[in-house]
Amino acid sequence: MMMNNQLNTPELRILLIKLRHHGDMLLTTPVINSLHQHWPNARIDVLLYEETRDMLAAHPDIHHIYGIDRKWKQLGTRGHLAKEWQLLKTLRKQHYDLVVNLADQWRSAIITRFTGAPVRIGFAFNKRRSAFWRYCHTRLALVTNHTTLHTVEQNLTILEPLHIEPQTNVSMCYSADDWQGVEAKLAEKGVTGSYIVVQPTSRWFFKCWDENKMAQTITALQQDGRTIVLTSGPDKKELAMIDTILSACPTERVISLAGQLSLRQLGAIIDHAALFIGVDSVPMHMAAALQTPCIALFGPSKLTFWRPWQVKGEVIWAGDYGPLPDPDNVDTNTKERYLDAIPVEPVVNAARRLLS
């Protein structure tokens, strides 16, 4: 009751903290949506890693985004500490009423405590069983059932101390300008009608499918009269993979926008696609959030945690076609392609079902 009284203010100020990768940031949006649903007039700010800002920059319910730039380390110890101190002072000046700390780093706990917010909620992580972690938060949400929950559901359990009704939808937001920029790029390539987005790459190559199998899938869809738009990140290895796939496909009705789109533009092009085909990566989560018909090629990540949330389509799991290692024991630098166990036929058949 005392906590509810502390949050009973007409100008409620909330800070949400999450310091992870792009996909993790997208999957925090149900928490943001829940907070906004419960307190529609609250000012909700977010603290994240600067490189993930684009994932949330167009979200209509976020007032301000603060970023921690990992490039600060290049400034030397004095310069780095000056940036961190400036951030701490800026956050403290906001006079937050509530801090929701979804992160597990000590840095996030220190920031949470330094804000001076009267209500500071974090997770009772098993690896953070210490008096200092408890000191940084006024309430800790339990994680006892997290091993059986999707990441979205895990995130939402932090709201239990607030007795807030959870909103489970993930929001991938972009602007009209983002879509206009995509339309211009498509027009330049001669694409004016229906198209399929194929994102064969991931920053982790052990999550990728064989290039020849992806090319065979694209070729089959080309033969059906479908137009294919290939996308990827700007990394040289990802662009090389795209080139390998393109070289194995007929040239008709296939274009590449690999490395040419911002994250929000990628969301826009996926949103307007007839179908998305991709591996376990951020675009897969975007497609699920946008309810674009989706074929997700998945493995060896934990299906319980990272399957596309509320996907409209099919998840094709490599574990149904061959043995997979324990996700916790995967060497992220391995050259093994665990998805290669997946044949071409079920992917093509799934695409045709979703397009029919």
CSV table of C-alpha atoms in Angstrom, one decimal:
chain,number,residue,atom,x,y,z
A,1,MET,CA,0.0,0.0,0.0
A,2,MET,CA,2.8,2.4,0.9
A,3,MET,CA,4.4,1.8,-2.6
A,4,ASN,CA,1.1,2.6,-4.3
A,5,ASN,CA,0.8,5.8,-2.4
A,6,GLN,CA,4.4,6.8,-3.5
A,7,LEU,CA,3.3,6.3,-7.1
A,8,ASN,CA,0.1,8.2,-6.8
A,9,THR,CA,1.2,11.4,-8.4
A,10,PRO,CA,-0.3,13.2,-11.4
A,11,GLU,CA,3.1,13.7,-13.1
A,12,LEU,CA,4.6,10.2,-12.5
A,13,ARG,CA,8.2,9.9,-13.8
A,14,ILE,CA,9.4,6.4,-14.7
A,15,LEU,CA,12.8,5.2,-15.8
A,16,LEU,CA,13.2,1.7,-17.4
A,17,ILE,CA,16.8,0.3,-17.6
A,18,LYS,CA,17.8,-2.5,-20.0
A,19,LEU,CA,21.4,-2.9,-21.2
A,20,ARG,CA,21.5,-5.7,-23.7
A,21,HIS,CA,21.4,-6.3,-27.5
A,22,HIS,CA,18.9,-5.1,-30.1
A,23,GLY,CA,16.5,-8.1,-29.8
A,24,ASP,CA,16.4,-7.8,-26.0
A,25,MET,CA,15.4,-4.2,-26.4
A,26,LEU,CA,12.5,-5.0,-28.7
A,27,LEU,CA,11.2,-7.6,-26.2
A,28,THR,CA,11.1,-5.0,-23.4
A,29,THR,CA,8.3,-3.1,-25.2
A,30,PRO,CA,5.5,-5.1,-23.5
A,31,VAL,CA,6.8,-3.7,-20.1
A,32,ILE,CA,6.7,-0.2,-21.6
A,33,ASN,CA,3.2,-0.8,-23.0
A,34,SER,CA,2.0,-2.1,-19.6
A,35,LEU,CA,3.4,0.9,-17.7
A,36,HIS,CA,1.7,3.3,-20.2
A,37,GLN,CA,-1.6,1.4,-20.1
A,38,HIS,CA,-1.6,1.6,-16.2
A,39,TRP,CA,-0.4,5.2,-16.0
A,40,PRO,CA,-1.3,6.8,-19.4
A,41,ASN,CA,-0.1,10.3,-18.3
A,42,ALA,CA,3.3,9.1,-16.9
A,43,ARG,CA,6.6,10.2,-18.4
A,44,ILE,CA,8.4,7.0,-19.3
A,45,ASP,CA,12.2,7.3,-20.1
A,46,VAL,CA,14.5,4.5,-21.1
A,47,LEU,CA,18.2,3.9,-20.4
A,48,LEU,CA,20.0,1.6,-22.9
A,49,TYR,CA,23.1,1.0,-24.9
A,50,GLU,CA,23.4,3.7,-27.5
A,51,GLU,CA,23.7,1.3,-30.4
A,52,THR,CA,20.3,-0.1,-29.6
A,53,ARG,CA,18.5,3.3,-29.6
A,54,ASP,CA,16.9,2.7,-33.0
A,55,MET,CA,14.9,-0.2,-31.6
A,56,LEU,CA,12.8,2.1,-29.4
A,57,ALA,CA,13.4,5.6,-30.9
A,58,ALA,CA,9.9,5.7,-32.6
A,59,HIS,CA,7.9,4.2,-29.7
A,60,PRO,CA,5.1,6.7,-29.1
A,61,ASP,CA,5.0,6.1,-25.3
A,62,ILE,CA,8.6,6.8,-24.6
A,63,HIS,CA,9.3,10.4,-23.5
A,64,HIS,CA,13.2,10.3,-23.7
A,65,ILE,CA,15.9,7.8,-24.3
A,66,TYR,CA,19.3,8.0,-22.5
A,67,GLY,CA,22.2,6.1,-24.0
A,68,ILE,CA,25.4,4.6,-22.6
A,69,ASP,CA,27.9,4.7,-25.4
A,70,ARG,CA,30.4,1.8,-25.3
A,71,LYS,CA,32.8,4.0,-27.3
A,72,TRP,CA,33.2,6.0,-24.1
A,73,LYS,CA,36.0,3.5,-23.2
A,74,GLN,CA,38.0,4.9,-26.0
A,75,LEU,CA,38.2,8.3,-24.2
A,76,GLY,CA,40.6,6.9,-21.5
A,77,THR,CA,39.8,6.4,-17.9
A,78,ARG,CA,39.3,10.1,-17.0
A,79,GLY,CA,37.1,10.8,-20.1
A,80,HIS,CA,35.1,7.6,-19.5
A,81,LEU,CA,34.4,8.3,-15.9
A,82,ALA,CA,33.4,11.9,-16.8
A,83,LYS,CA,30.8,10.6,-19.2
A,84,GLU,CA,29.5,8.1,-16.6
A,85,TRP,CA,29.3,10.8,-13.9
A,86,GLN,CA,27.5,13.2,-16.2
A,87,LEU,CA,24.9,10.5,-17.0
A,88,LEU,CA,24.4,9.8,-13.3
A,89,LYS,CA,23.9,13.5,-12.5
A,90,THR,CA,21.5,13.9,-15.4
A,91,LEU,CA,19.3,10.9,-14.4
A,92,ARG,CA,19.3,12.1,-10.7
A,93,LYS,CA,18.0,15.5,-11.8
A,94,GLN,CA,14.9,13.9,-13.4
A,95,HIS,CA,13.5,13.1,-10.0
A,96,TYR,CA,12.1,9.7,-11.0
A,97,ASP,CA,9.3,8.3,-8.9
A,98,LEU,CA,9.8,4.7,-10.2
A,99,VAL,CA,12.8,2.9,-11.7
A,100,VAL,CA,12.3,-0.5,-13.3
A,101,ASN,CA,15.6,-2.2,-13.7
A,102,LEU,CA,15.4,-5.1,-16.1
A,103,ALA,CA,19.2,-5.4,-16.3
A,104,ASP,CA,21.5,-7.7,-14.4
A,105,GLN,CA,24.7,-5.7,-14.4
A,106,TRP,CA,26.1,-4.0,-11.3
A,107,ARG,CA,26.3,-0.8,-13.3
A,108,SER,CA,22.5,-0.9,-13.7
A,109,ALA,CA,22.0,-1.4,-9.9
A,110,ILE,CA,24.3,1.5,-9.1
A,111,ILE,CA,22.4,3.8,-11.5
A,112,THR,CA,19.1,2.6,-10.1
A,113,ARG,CA,20.2,3.5,-6.6
A,114,PHE,CA,21.8,6.8,-7.6
A,115,THR,CA,18.5,8.1,-9.2
A,116,GLY,CA,17.1,8.5,-5.7
A,117,ALA,CA,13.7,7.2,-6.8
A,118,PRO,CA,11.5,6.2,-3.9
A,119,VAL,CA,10.4,3.0,-5.7
A,120,ARG,CA,13.2,1.0,-7.4
A,121,ILE,CA,12.3,-2.5,-8.7
A,122,GLY,CA,14.8,-5.1,-10.0
A,123,PHE,CA,15.0,-8.8,-10.3
A,124,ALA,CA,16.2,-11.2,-7.5
A,125,PHE,CA,18.7,-12.8,-9.9
A,126,ASN,CA,20.4,-15.9,-8.5
A,127,LYS,CA,23.8,-14.4,-9.3
A,128,ARG,CA,23.0,-11.2,-7.5
A,129,ARG,CA,22.3,-12.5,-4.0
A,130,SER,CA,24.0,-9.8,-2.1
A,131,ALA,CA,23.2,-7.1,0.4
A,132,PHE,CA,24.4,-4.4,-2.1
A,133,TRP,CA,22.0,-5.6,-4.8
A,134,ARG,CA,19.2,-5.5,-2.3
A,135,TYR,CA,20.3,-2.0,-1.1
A,136,CYS,CA,20.1,-0.6,-4.7
A,137,HIS,CA,16.4,-1.7,-5.0
A,138,THR,CA,13.4,-1.2,-2.8
A,139,ARG,CA,11.7,-4.3,-4.1
A,140,LEU,CA,13.0,-7.4,-6.0
A,141,ALA,CA,10.7,-9.5,-8.3
A,142,LEU,CA,11.2,-13.2,-8.1
A,143,VAL,CA,12.8,-15.2,-10.9
A,144,THR,CA,11.9,-18.7,-9.7
A,145,ASN,CA,9.9,-19.6,-12.7
A,146,HIS,CA,12.0,-17.8,-15.3
A,147,THR,CA,13.5,-21.0,-16.7
A,148,THR,CA,10.1,-22.0,-18.1
A,149,LEU,CA,9.1,-18.6,-19.5
A,150,HIS,CA,9.7,-16.8,-22.8
A,151,THR,CA,11.9,-13.6,-22.5
A,152,VAL,CA,8.8,-11.4,-22.9
A,153,GLU,CA,7.1,-13.2,-19.9
A,154,GLN,CA,10.3,-13.0,-17.9
A,155,ASN,CA,10.4,-9.3,-18.4
A,156,LEU,CA,6.8,-8.8,-17.5
A,157,THR,CA,7.2,-10.5,-14.1
A,158,ILE,CA,9.0,-7.4,-12.9
A,159,LEU,CA,5.6,-5.7,-12.8
A,160,GLU,CA,4.2,-8.1,-10.2
A,161,PRO,CA,5.2,-6.0,-7.2
A,162,LEU,CA,3.3,-3.1,-8.8
A,163,HIS,CA,0.2,-5.2,-9.4
A,164,ILE,CA,-0.1,-4.0,-13.0
A,165,GLU,CA,-2.0,-5.9,-15.6
A,166,PRO,CA,0.6,-7.0,-18.2
A,167,GLN,CA,0.2,-6.1,-21.9
A,168,THR,CA,1.9,-8.9,-23.8
A,169,ASN,CA,2.2,-7.4,-27.3
A,170,VAL,CA,5.7,-6.5,-28.6
A,171,SER,CA,5.8,-3.2,-30.5
A,172,MET,CA,8.2,-2.5,-33.4
A,173,CYS,CA,7.7,1.1,-34.2
A,174,TYR,CA,8.9,3.2,-37.2
A,175,SER,CA,8.0,6.5,-38.7
A,176,ALA,CA,6.3,7.5,-42.0
A,177,ASP,CA,9.7,8.8,-43.2
A,178,ASP,CA,11.2,5.4,-42.6
A,179,TRP,CA,8.7,3.8,-44.9
A,180,GLN,CA,9.1,6.5,-47.5
A,181,GLY,CA,12.8,5.9,-47.6
A,182,VAL,CA,12.2,2.2,-48.1
A,183,GLU,CA,9.7,2.9,-50.9
A,184,ALA,CA,12.2,5.0,-52.7
A,185,LYS,CA,14.8,2.2,-52.5
A,186,LEU,CA,12.4,-0.4,-53.7
A,187,ALA,CA,11.3,1.9,-56.6
A,188,GLU,CA,15.0,2.3,-57.6
A,189,LYS,CA,15.3,-1.4,-57.8
A,190,GLY,CA,12.0,-1.8,-59.8
A,191,VAL,CA,10.0,-3.3,-57.0
A,192,THR,CA,6.4,-1.9,-57.0
A,193,GLY,CA,4.2,-4.8,-56.0
A,194,SER,CA,4.1,-7.7,-53.5
A,195,TYR,CA,7.5,-9.0,-52.2
A,196,ILE,CA,9.0,-11.4,-49.7
A,197,VAL,CA,11.8,-10.3,-47.3
A,198,VAL,CA,14.5,-12.8,-46.8
A,199,GLN,CA,17.1,-12.1,-44.0
A,200,PRO,CA,19.5,-15.1,-44.1
A,201,THR,CA,22.2,-13.6,-41.8
A,202,SER,CA,22.8,-13.1,-38.1
A,203,ARG,CA,25.6,-11.5,-36.2
A,204,TRP,CA,26.2,-15.1,-35.0
A,205,PHE,CA,27.0,-17.3,-37.9
A,206,PHE,CA,26.2,-20.5,-36.1
A,207,LYS,CA,22.5,-19.4,-36.3
A,208,CYS,CA,22.6,-19.2,-40.1
A,209,TRP,CA,21.4,-21.7,-42.7
A,210,ASP,CA,23.4,-23.1,-45.6
A,211,GLU,CA,23.7,-20.5,-48.4
A,212,ASN,CA,22.9,-23.0,-51.2
A,213,LYS,CA,19.8,-24.2,-49.4
A,214,MET,CA,18.6,-20.6,-49.0
A,215,ALA,CA,19.3,-20.0,-52.7
A,216,GLN,CA,17.3,-23.1,-53.6
A,217,THR,CA,14.4,-21.8,-51.5
A,218,ILE,CA,14.6,-18.4,-53.1
A,219,THR,CA,14.7,-20.0,-56.6
A,220,ALA,CA,11.6,-22.1,-55.9
A,221,LEU,CA,9.7,-18.9,-54.9
A,222,GLN,CA,11.0,-17.0,-57.9
A,223,GLN,CA,9.7,-19.8,-60.1
A,224,ASP,CA,6.3,-19.2,-58.4
A,225,GLY,CA,6.5,-15.6,-59.7
A,226,ARG,CA,7.4,-14.1,-56.3
A,227,THR,CA,9.7,-11.1,-55.9
A,228,ILE,CA,12.4,-11.5,-53.2
A,229,VAL,CA,14.2,-8.7,-51.3
A,230,LEU,CA,17.3,-9.8,-49.5
A,231,THR,CA,18.4,-7.9,-46.4
A,232,SER,CA,21.2,-8.1,-43.9
A,233,GLY,CA,23.4,-6.0,-41.6
A,234,PRO,CA,26.3,-4.0,-43.0
A,235,ASP,CA,29.0,-6.4,-41.7
A,236,LYS,CA,31.3,-7.6,-44.4
A,237,LYS,CA,30.7,-11.2,-43.6
A,238,GLU,CA,27.0,-10.8,-43.8
A,239,LEU,CA,27.3,-9.0,-47.2
A,240,ALA,CA,29.6,-11.8,-48.4
A,241,MET,CA,26.9,-14.3,-47.5
A,242,ILE,CA,24.3,-12.3,-49.4
A,243,ASP,CA,26.6,-12.2,-52.5
A,244,THR,CA,27.0,-16.0,-52.3
A,245,ILE,CA,23.3,-16.5,-52.2
A,246,LEU,CA,22.6,-14.1,-55.1
A,247,SER,CA,25.2,-15.8,-57.2
A,248,ALA,CA,23.3,-19.1,-56.9
A,249,CYS,CA,19.9,-17.6,-57.8
A,250,PRO,CA,18.4,-16.6,-61.1
A,251,THR,CA,18.6,-12.8,-61.5
A,252,GLU,CA,14.9,-12.3,-62.2
A,253,ARG,CA,12.7,-10.9,-59.4
A,254,VAL,CA,15.4,-10.8,-56.7
A,255,ILE,CA,17.1,-7.7,-55.3
A,256,SER,CA,19.4,-6.9,-52.4
A,257,LEU,CA,19.1,-4.1,-49.9
A,258,ALA,CA,21.7,-5.7,-47.7
A,259,GLY,CA,23.4,-3.2,-45.5
A,260,GLN,CA,21.4,-0.3,-46.9
A,261,LEU,CA,18.6,0.0,-44.3
A,262,SER,CA,18.4,1.4,-40.8
A,263,LEU,CA,16.8,-0.8,-38.2
A,264,ARG,CA,13.6,1.2,-38.4
A,265,GLN,CA,13.6,1.0,-42.2
A,266,LEU,CA,14.1,-2.8,-41.8
A,267,GLY,CA,11.0,-2.8,-39.6
A,268,ALA,CA,9.1,-0.8,-42.3
A,269,ILE,CA,10.0,-3.1,-45.2
A,270,ILE,CA,9.1,-6.2,-43.1
A,271,ASP,CA,5.8,-4.7,-42.1
A,272,HIS,CA,4.8,-4.2,-45.8
A,273,ALA,CA,6.0,-7.6,-46.9
A,274,ALA,CA,3.8,-10.6,-48.0
A,275,LEU,CA,6.1,-12.9,-46.1
A,276,PHE,CA,9.3,-12.9,-44.0
A,277,ILE,CA,11.9,-15.7,-44.0
A,278,GLY,CA,14.8,-15.5,-41.7
A,279,VAL,CA,16.9,-17.0,-39.0
A,280,ASP,CA,17.0,-16.4,-35.2
A,281,SER,CA,17.9,-12.7,-35.2
A,282,VAL,CA,16.4,-9.2,-34.6
A,283,PRO,CA,14.5,-9.1,-37.9
A,284,MET,CA,12.7,-12.4,-37.0
A,285,HIS,CA,11.5,-10.7,-33.8
A,286,MET,CA,10.4,-7.7,-35.8
A,287,ALA,CA,8.4,-9.8,-38.2
A,288,ALA,CA,6.6,-11.5,-35.3
A,289,ALA,CA,5.9,-8.2,-33.6
A,290,LEU,CA,4.6,-6.7,-36.8
A,291,GLN,CA,2.4,-9.8,-37.5
A,292,THR,CA,4.0,-10.2,-40.9
A,293,PRO,CA,3.6,-13.9,-42.0
A,294,CYS,CA,6.9,-15.4,-40.9
A,295,ILE,CA,9.0,-18.5,-41.3
A,296,ALA,CA,11.6,-18.6,-38.6
A,297,LEU,CA,14.5,-21.0,-39.0
A,298,PHE,CA,15.6,-21.7,-35.5
A,299,GLY,CA,18.4,-23.4,-33.5
A,300,PRO,CA,20.3,-23.9,-31.4
A,301,SER,CA,19.2,-21.1,-29.1
A,302,LYS,CA,16.7,-21.8,-26.3
A,303,LEU,CA,13.4,-22.2,-28.0
A,304,THR,CA,11.5,-21.5,-24.7
A,305,PHE,CA,13.3,-18.1,-24.3
A,306,TRP,CA,13.8,-16.8,-27.8
A,307,ARG,CA,11.2,-18.2,-30.2
A,308,PRO,CA,9.4,-15.4,-32.1
A,309,TRP,CA,6.8,-14.1,-29.7
A,310,GLN,CA,3.2,-14.4,-30.9
A,311,VAL,CA,4.4,-15.2,-34.4
A,312,LYS,CA,2.0,-15.4,-37.3
A,313,GLY,CA,3.6,-18.2,-39.2
A,314,GLU,CA,5.8,-21.2,-38.5
A,315,VAL,CA,8.9,-21.9,-36.6
A,316,ILE,CA,11.1,-24.6,-38.2
A,317,TRP,CA,13.4,-25.9,-35.5
A,318,ALA,CA,16.6,-27.6,-36.5
A,319,GLY,CA,16.2,-30.0,-33.5
A,320,ASP,CA,13.4,-31.7,-35.4
A,321,TYR,CA,15.9,-32.8,-38.1
A,322,GLY,CA,19.1,-33.5,-36.2
A,323,PRO,CA,20.8,-33.3,-32.8
A,324,LEU,CA,21.5,-29.9,-31.4
A,325,PRO,CA,24.1,-29.0,-28.6
A,326,ASP,CA,23.0,-27.6,-25.3
A,327,PRO,CA,22.5,-23.9,-26.0
A,328,ASP,CA,24.6,-23.0,-22.9
A,329,ASN,CA,27.6,-24.9,-24.3
A,330,VAL,CA,27.7,-23.5,-27.8
A,331,ASP,CA,30.9,-21.8,-28.8
A,332,THR,CA,29.7,-18.6,-30.4
A,333,ASN,CA,32.8,-18.5,-32.6
A,334,THR,CA,32.2,-22.0,-34.0
A,335,LYS,CA,32.0,-22.4,-37.8
A,336,GLU,CA,29.3,-25.1,-37.3
A,337,ARG,CA,26.0,-24.4,-39.0
A,338,TYR,CA,23.4,-26.1,-36.8
A,339,LEU,CA,20.5,-25.1,-39.1
A,340,ASP,CA,22.0,-27.0,-42.0
A,341,ALA,CA,20.0,-30.1,-40.8
A,342,ILE,CA,16.9,-28.4,-42.0
A,343,PRO,CA,15.9,-29.5,-45.6
A,344,VAL,CA,14.8,-27.1,-48.3
A,345,GLU,CA,11.4,-28.7,-48.9
A,346,PRO,CA,9.7,-27.9,-45.5
A,347,VAL,CA,10.7,-24.3,-45.9
A,348,VAL,CA,9.4,-23.9,-49.4
A,349,ASN,CA,6.2,-25.7,-48.4
A,350,ALA,CA,5.7,-23.5,-45.4
A,351,ALA,CA,6.2,-20.4,-47.6
A,352,ARG,CA,3.6,-21.6,-50.1
A,353,ARG,CA,1.1,-22.3,-47.3
A,354,LEU,CA,1.5,-18.8,-45.8
A,355,LEU,CA,1.3,-17.1,-49.2
A,356,SER,CA,-1.8,-19.0,-50.4
